[in-house]
Short mmCIF file of C-alpha atoms in Angstrom, two decimals:
data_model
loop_
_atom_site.label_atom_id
_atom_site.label_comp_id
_atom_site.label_asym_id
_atom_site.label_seq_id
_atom_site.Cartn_x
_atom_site.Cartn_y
_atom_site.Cartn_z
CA UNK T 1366 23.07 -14.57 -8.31
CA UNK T 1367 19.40 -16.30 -7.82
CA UNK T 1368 19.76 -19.29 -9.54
CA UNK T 1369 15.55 -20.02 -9.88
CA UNK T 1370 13.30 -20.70 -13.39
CA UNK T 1371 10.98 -18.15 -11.53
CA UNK T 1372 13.52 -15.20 -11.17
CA UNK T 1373 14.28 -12.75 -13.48
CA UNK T 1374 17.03 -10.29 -13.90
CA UNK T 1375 16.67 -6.22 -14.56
CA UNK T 1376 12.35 -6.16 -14.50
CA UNK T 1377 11.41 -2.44 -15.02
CA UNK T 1378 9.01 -1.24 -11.80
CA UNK T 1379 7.75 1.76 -12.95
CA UNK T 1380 4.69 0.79 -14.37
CA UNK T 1381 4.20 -1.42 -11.07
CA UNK T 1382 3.39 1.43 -9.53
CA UNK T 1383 1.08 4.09 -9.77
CA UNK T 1384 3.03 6.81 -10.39
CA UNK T 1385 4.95 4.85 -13.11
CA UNK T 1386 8.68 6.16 -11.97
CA UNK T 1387 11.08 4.57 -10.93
CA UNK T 1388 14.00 1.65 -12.28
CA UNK T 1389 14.10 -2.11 -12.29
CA UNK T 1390 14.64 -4.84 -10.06
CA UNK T 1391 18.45 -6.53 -10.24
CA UNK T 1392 16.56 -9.02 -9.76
CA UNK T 1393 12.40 -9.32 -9.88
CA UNK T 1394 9.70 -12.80 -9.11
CA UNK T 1395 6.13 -13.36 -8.79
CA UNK T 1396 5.09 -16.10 -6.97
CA UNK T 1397 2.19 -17.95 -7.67
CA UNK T 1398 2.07 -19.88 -4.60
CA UNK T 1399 3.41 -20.84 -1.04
CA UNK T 1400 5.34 -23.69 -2.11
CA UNK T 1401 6.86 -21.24 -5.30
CA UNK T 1402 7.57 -18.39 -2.68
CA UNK T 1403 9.63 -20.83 0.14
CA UNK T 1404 11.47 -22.33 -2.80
CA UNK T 1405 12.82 -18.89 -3.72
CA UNK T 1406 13.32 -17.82 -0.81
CA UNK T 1407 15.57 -21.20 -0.07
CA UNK T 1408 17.95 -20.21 -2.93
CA UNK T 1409 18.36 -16.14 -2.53
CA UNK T 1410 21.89 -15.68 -0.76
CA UNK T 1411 21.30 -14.06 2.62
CA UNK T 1412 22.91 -11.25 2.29
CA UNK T 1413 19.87 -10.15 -0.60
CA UNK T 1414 17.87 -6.94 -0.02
CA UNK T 1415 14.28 -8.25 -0.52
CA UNK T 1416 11.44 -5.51 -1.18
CA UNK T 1417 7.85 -6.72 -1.24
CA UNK T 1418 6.01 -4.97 -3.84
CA UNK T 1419 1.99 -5.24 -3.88
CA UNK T 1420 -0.25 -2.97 -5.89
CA UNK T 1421 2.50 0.09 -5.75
CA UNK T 1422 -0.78 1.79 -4.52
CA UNK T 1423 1.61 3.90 -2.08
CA UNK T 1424 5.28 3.97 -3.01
CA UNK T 1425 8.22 5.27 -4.99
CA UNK T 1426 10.59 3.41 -6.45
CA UNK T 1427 13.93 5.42 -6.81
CA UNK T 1428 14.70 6.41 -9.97
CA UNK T 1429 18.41 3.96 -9.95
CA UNK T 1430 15.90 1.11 -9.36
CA UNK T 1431 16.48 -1.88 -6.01
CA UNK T 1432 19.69 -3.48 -6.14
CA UNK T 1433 17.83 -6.61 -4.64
CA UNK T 1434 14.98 -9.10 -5.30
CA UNK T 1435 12.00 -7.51 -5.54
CA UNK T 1436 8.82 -10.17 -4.52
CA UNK T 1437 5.32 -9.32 -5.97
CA UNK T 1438 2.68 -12.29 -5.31
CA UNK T 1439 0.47 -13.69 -7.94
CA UNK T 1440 -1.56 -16.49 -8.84
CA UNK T 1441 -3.09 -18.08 -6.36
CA UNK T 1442 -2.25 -15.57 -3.64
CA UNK T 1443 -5.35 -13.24 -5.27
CA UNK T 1444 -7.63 -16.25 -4.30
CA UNK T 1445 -10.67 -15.45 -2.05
CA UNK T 1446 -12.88 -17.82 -0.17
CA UNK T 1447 -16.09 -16.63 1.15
CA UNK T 1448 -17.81 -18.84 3.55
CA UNK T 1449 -20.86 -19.60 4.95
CA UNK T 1450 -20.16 -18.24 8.49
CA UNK T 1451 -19.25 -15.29 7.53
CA UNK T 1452 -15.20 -15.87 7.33
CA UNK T 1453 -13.55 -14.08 4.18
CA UNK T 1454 -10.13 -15.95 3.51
CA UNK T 1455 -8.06 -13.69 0.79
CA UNK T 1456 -4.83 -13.90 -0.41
CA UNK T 1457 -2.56 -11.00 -0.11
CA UNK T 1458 -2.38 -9.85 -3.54
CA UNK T 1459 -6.04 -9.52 -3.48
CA UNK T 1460 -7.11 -5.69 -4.39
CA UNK T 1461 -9.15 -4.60 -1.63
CA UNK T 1462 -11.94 -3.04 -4.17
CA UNK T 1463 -12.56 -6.23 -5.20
CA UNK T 1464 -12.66 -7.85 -1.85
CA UNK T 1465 -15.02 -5.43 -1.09
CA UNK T 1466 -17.34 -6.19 -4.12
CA UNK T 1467 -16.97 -9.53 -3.74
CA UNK T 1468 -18.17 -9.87 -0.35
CA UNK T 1469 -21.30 -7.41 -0.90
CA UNK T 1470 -22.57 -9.07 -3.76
CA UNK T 1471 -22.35 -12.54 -1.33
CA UNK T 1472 -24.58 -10.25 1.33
CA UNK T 1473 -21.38 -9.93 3.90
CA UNK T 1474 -20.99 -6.30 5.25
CA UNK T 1475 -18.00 -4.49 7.46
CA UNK T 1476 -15.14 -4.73 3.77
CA UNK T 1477 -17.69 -1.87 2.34
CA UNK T 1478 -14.36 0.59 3.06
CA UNK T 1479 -12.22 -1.09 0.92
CA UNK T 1480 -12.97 -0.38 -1.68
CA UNK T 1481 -11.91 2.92 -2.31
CA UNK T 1482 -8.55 1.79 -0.93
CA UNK T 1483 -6.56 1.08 -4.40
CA UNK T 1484 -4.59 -1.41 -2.82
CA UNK T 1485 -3.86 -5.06 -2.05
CA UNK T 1486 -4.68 -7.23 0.95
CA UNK T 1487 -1.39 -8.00 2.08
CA UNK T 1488 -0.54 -3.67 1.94
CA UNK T 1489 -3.97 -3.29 4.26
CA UNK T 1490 -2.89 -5.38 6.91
CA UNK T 1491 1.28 -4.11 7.46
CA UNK T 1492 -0.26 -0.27 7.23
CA UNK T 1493 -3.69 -1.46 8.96
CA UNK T 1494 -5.72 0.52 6.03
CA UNK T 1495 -8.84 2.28 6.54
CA UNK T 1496 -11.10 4.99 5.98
CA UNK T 1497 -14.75 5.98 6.14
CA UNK T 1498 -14.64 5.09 9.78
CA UNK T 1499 -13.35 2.20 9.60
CA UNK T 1500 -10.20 0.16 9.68
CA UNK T 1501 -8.02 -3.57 8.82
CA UNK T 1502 -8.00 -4.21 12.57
CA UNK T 1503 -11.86 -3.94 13.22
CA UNK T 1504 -12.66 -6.53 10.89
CA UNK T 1505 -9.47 -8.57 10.81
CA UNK T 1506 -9.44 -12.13 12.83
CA UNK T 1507 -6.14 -13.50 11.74
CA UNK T 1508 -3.17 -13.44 9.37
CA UNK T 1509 -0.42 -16.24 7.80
CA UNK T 1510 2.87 -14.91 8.01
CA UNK T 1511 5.99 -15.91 6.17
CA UNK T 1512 9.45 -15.01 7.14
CA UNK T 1513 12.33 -13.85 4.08
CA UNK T 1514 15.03 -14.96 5.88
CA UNK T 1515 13.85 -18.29 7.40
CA UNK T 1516 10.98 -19.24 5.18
CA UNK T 1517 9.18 -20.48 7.98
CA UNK T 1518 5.32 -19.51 8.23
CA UNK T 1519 3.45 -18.53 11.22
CA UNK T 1520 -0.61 -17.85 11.70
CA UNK T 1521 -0.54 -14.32 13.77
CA UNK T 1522 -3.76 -13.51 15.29
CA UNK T 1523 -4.95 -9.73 14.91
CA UNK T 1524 -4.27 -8.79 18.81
CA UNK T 1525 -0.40 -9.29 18.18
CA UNK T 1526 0.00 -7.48 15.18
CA UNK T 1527 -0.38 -4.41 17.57
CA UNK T 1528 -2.66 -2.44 14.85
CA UNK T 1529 -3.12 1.03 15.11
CA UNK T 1530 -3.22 4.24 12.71
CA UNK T 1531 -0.89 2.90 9.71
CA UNK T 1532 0.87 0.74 12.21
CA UNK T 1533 1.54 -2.45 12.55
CA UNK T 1534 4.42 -4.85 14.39
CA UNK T 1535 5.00 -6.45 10.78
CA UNK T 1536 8.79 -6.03 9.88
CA UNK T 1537 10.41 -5.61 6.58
CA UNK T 1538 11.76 -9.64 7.22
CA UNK T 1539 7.92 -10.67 6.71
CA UNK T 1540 5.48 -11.10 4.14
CA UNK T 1541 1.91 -11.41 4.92
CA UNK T 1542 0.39 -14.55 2.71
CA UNK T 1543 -3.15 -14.77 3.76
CA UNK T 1544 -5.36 -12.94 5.71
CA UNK T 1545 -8.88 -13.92 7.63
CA UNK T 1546 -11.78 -11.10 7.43
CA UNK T 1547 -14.77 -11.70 9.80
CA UNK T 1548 -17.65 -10.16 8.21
CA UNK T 1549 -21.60 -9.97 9.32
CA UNK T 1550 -24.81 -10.59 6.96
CA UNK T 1551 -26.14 -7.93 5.33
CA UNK T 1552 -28.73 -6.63 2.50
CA UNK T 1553 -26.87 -6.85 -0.73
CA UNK T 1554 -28.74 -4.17 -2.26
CA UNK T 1555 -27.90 -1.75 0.88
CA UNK T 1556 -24.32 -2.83 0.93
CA UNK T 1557 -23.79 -1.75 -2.75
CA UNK T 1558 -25.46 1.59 -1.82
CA UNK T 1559 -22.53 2.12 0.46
CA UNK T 1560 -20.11 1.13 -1.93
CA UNK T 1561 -21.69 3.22 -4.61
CA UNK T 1562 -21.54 6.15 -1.71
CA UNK T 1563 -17.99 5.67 -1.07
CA UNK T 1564 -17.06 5.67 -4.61
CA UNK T 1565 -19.20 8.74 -5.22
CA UNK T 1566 -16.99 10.22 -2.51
CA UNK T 1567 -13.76 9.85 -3.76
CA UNK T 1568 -14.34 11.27 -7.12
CA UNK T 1569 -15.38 14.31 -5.51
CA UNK T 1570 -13.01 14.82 -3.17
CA UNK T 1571 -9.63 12.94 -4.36
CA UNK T 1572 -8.00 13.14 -8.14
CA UNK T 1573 -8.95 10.63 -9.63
CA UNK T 1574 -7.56 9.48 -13.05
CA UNK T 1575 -3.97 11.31 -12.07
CA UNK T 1576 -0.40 9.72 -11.15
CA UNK T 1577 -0.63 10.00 -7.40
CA UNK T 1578 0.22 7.23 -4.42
CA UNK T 1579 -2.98 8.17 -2.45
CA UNK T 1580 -2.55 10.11 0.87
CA UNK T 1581 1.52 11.17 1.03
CA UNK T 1582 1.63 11.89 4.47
CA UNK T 1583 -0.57 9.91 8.16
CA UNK T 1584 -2.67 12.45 9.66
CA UNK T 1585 -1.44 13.77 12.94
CA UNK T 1586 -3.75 13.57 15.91
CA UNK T 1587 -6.58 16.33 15.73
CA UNK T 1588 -5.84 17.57 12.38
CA UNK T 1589 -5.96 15.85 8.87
CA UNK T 1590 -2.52 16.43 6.91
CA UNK T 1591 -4.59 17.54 3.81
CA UNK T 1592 -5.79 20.23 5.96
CA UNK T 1593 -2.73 21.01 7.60
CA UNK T 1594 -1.38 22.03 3.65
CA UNK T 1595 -4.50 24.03 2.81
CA UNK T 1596 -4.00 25.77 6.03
CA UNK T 1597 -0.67 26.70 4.89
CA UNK T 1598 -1.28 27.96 1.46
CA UNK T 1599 0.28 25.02 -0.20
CA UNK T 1600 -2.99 23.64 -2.35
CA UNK T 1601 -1.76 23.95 -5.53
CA UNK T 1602 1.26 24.84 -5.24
CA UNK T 1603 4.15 22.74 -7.74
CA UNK T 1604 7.63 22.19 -8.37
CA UNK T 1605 8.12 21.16 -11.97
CA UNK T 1606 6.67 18.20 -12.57
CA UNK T 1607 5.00 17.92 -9.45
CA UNK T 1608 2.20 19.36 -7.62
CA UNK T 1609 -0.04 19.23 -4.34
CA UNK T 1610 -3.64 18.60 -6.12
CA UNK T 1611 -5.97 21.66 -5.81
CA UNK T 1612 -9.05 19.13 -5.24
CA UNK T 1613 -7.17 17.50 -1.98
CA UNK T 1614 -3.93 18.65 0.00
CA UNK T 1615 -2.98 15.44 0.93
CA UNK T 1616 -2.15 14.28 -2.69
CA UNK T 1617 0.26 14.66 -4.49
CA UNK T 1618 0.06 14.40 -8.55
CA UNK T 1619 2.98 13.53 -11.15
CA UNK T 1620 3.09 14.42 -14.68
CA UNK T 1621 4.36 11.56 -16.97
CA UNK T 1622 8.08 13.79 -16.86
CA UNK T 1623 8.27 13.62 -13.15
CA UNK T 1624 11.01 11.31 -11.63
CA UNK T 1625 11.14 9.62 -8.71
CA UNK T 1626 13.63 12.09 -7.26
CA UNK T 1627 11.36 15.05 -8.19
CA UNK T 1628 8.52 13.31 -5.76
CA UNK T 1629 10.55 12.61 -3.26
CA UNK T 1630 12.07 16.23 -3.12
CA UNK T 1631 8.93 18.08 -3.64
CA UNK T 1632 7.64 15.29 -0.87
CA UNK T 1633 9.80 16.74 1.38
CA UNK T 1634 9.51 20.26 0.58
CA UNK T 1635 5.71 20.18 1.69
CA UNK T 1636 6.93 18.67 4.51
CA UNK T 1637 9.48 21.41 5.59
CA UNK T 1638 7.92 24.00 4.93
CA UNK T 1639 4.41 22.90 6.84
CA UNK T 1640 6.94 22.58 9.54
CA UNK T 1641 8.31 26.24 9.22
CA UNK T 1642 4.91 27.38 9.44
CA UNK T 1643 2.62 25.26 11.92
CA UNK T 1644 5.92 23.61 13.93
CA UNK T 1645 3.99 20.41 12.98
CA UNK T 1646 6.16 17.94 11.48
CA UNK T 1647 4.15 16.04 8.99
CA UNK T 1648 5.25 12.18 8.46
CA UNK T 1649 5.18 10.49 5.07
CA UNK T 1650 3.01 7.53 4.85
CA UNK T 1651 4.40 6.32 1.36
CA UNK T 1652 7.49 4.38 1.35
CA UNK T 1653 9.85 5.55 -1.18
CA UNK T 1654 12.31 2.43 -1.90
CA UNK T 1655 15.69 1.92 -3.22
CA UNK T 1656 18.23 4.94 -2.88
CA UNK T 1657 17.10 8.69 -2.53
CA UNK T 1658 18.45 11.97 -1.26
CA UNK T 1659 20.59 12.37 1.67
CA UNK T 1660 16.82 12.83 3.66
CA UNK T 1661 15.74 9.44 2.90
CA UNK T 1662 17.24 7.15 4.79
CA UNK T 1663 15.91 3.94 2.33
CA UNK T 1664 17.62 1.25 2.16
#
C-alpha cells in the first residue's frame, strides 16, 4: 500500500506508450515537482518495484501490466529555461522536439537533432540519444539526479555519466530531474532549415504515423541493425499482428490487435534468426517492462 493523495491504484499504460499495449500500474503517480516526487518516494515501502515511465517513445509494457509504482513526471518537470549565455535548463519530461524548437526559434544551435527523437529529456540522457551525427553527450554539461530508494538528489556532471552509444552509468535506482544543455548562437532562420531537413528525413525514411517504439534494436559497430535485417531478407516480413516495416528494417510496426507478447516474440524472432544467418547477435534497444517470456529476463 502507498498511502499518498498523489498515487493512484490500477492506471492503464497502454496508451502511455506508443504502441498502446500493454496493462496498468498496481500502482501509477505523476509528479509535478521535486518536493511532490521526494514526498512519494518517502512513503513507498522499500521493497516497491519502481519503473520510470517518460514519453513510452521506446518500450513495452507487458501485457499483465507492473506489479509496482510506476513514476511519470509532469508539471513543472517539462519546464525549460533558456538563457542568455547560451545554457538550456529542461526538465526531464521535456519532449526533445520541442526542446529543439524551442531553442532554434531563441537563435541557439547544437539541440537541432532532437527533434526527430520522439522522446523526453530525461529518456535522452539514461540512453545518451542521438542521431544525425550527433549525440546527448556532445551537448550535455550537467544533470540533477534523484535516487528511488534514498530520495536524496545529486548534480552529476556529463564526464561521470560515462556516455557512450545508448549507454549510460544511470541505474534503474535513479531518476534524472533536470538536465543542463550548452548550446552556441546561431541564425534562426538556418537553424529551422535544419530542423525542417531532419524532419523531411524521417518521413522518408522511417514510418511515420504507425504503432512502432522507434529503432528496436542499437546498431552494432560497422553495420546499422536496419541493414543487418534487409541484408537478411527480413524487410517485410510479419508474424500476425506484427511486422518489420518495408520503409526501414530497424522498425518494427503493431497493428491495434497486437499484444505486448506478440512484440516481444516477433522482437526476438528477428533477432534469432539475424543470428542464424550473419552470427551477429543483434541487441534490443527498447526496454520491454513488467513480465515477458522465459527470454526476457524483466523484472
Amino acid at each position: 500500500m502507498i498511502e499518498h493523495a498523489s498515487v493512484r491504484r490500477d492506471v492503464p499504460l497502454g496508451e502511455l506508450t506508443t504502441y498502446k499495449v500493454g496493462g496498468p500500474a498496481r500502482w501509477f503517480a505523476e509528479p509535478g515537482d521535486l518536493e511532490e516526487l521526494r514526498s512519494i518516494l518517502a512513503v513507498t515501502p522499500d521493497d516497491t518495484v519502481i519503473v520510470v515511465l517518460g514519453r513510452g517513445s521506446n518500450v513495452v509494457i507487458a501485457d499483465g501490466g507492473i506489479d509496482g509504482l510506476v513514476i511519470r513526471l509532469g508539471g513543472a518537470f517539462a519546464a525549460m529555461d533558456l538563457r542568455a549565455s547560451g545554457e538550456v535548463v529542461a526538465g526531464a519530461a521535456t519532449p526533445l522536439p520541442k526542446l529543439a524548437r524551442t531553442a532554434a526559434v531563441r537563435g541557439l544551435a547544437g539541440l537541432e537533432f532532437y527533434v526527430g527523437i520522439p522522446g523526453s529529456v530525461g529518456g535522452a540522457v539514461r540512453m545518451n540519444a542521438g542521431g544525425h551525427g550527433s549525440e546527448t553527450s556532445a551537448v550535455l554539461d550537467h544533470v540533477v539526479v534523484v535516487d528511488l530508494a534514498s530520495g536524496s538528489v545529486t548534480q552529476r556532471d556529463t564526464e561521470s555519466l560515462d556516455l557512450s552509444y545508448r549507454h549510460s552509468n544511470l541505474t534503474e535506482a535513479e531518476i534524472v530531474v533536470q538536465a543542463t544543455f550548452l548550446t552556441t548562437p546561431g541564425d534562426p532562420e538556418e537553424i529551422e532549415a535544419t530542423l525542417r531537413e531532419i524532419t523531411r528525413w524521417r518521413k522518408d525514411h522511417q514510418p511515420g504515423g504507425t504503432l512502432n517504439a522507434g529503432s528496436v534494436f542499437k546498431n552494432p559497430a560497422g553495420e546499422p541493425a536496419g541493414a543487418i535485417i534487409d541484408r537478411c531478407g527480413l524487410k517485410g516480413r510479419s508474424i500476425g499482428p506484427v511486422h518489420v516495416s518495408p520503409l526501414h528494417g530497424n522498425f518494427l510496426v503493431a497493428t491495434r490487435e497486437a499484444t505486448a507478447e506478440d512484440i516481444f516474440a516477433f522482437v526476438h524472432e528477428i533477432k534469432d534468426r539475424v543470428t542464424e544467418l550473419t552470427g551477429i547477435i543483434l541487441e534490443p534497444e527498447i526496454r520491454f517492462l513488467g513480465h515477458f517470456g522465459a527470454q526476457s529476463g524483466t523484472s
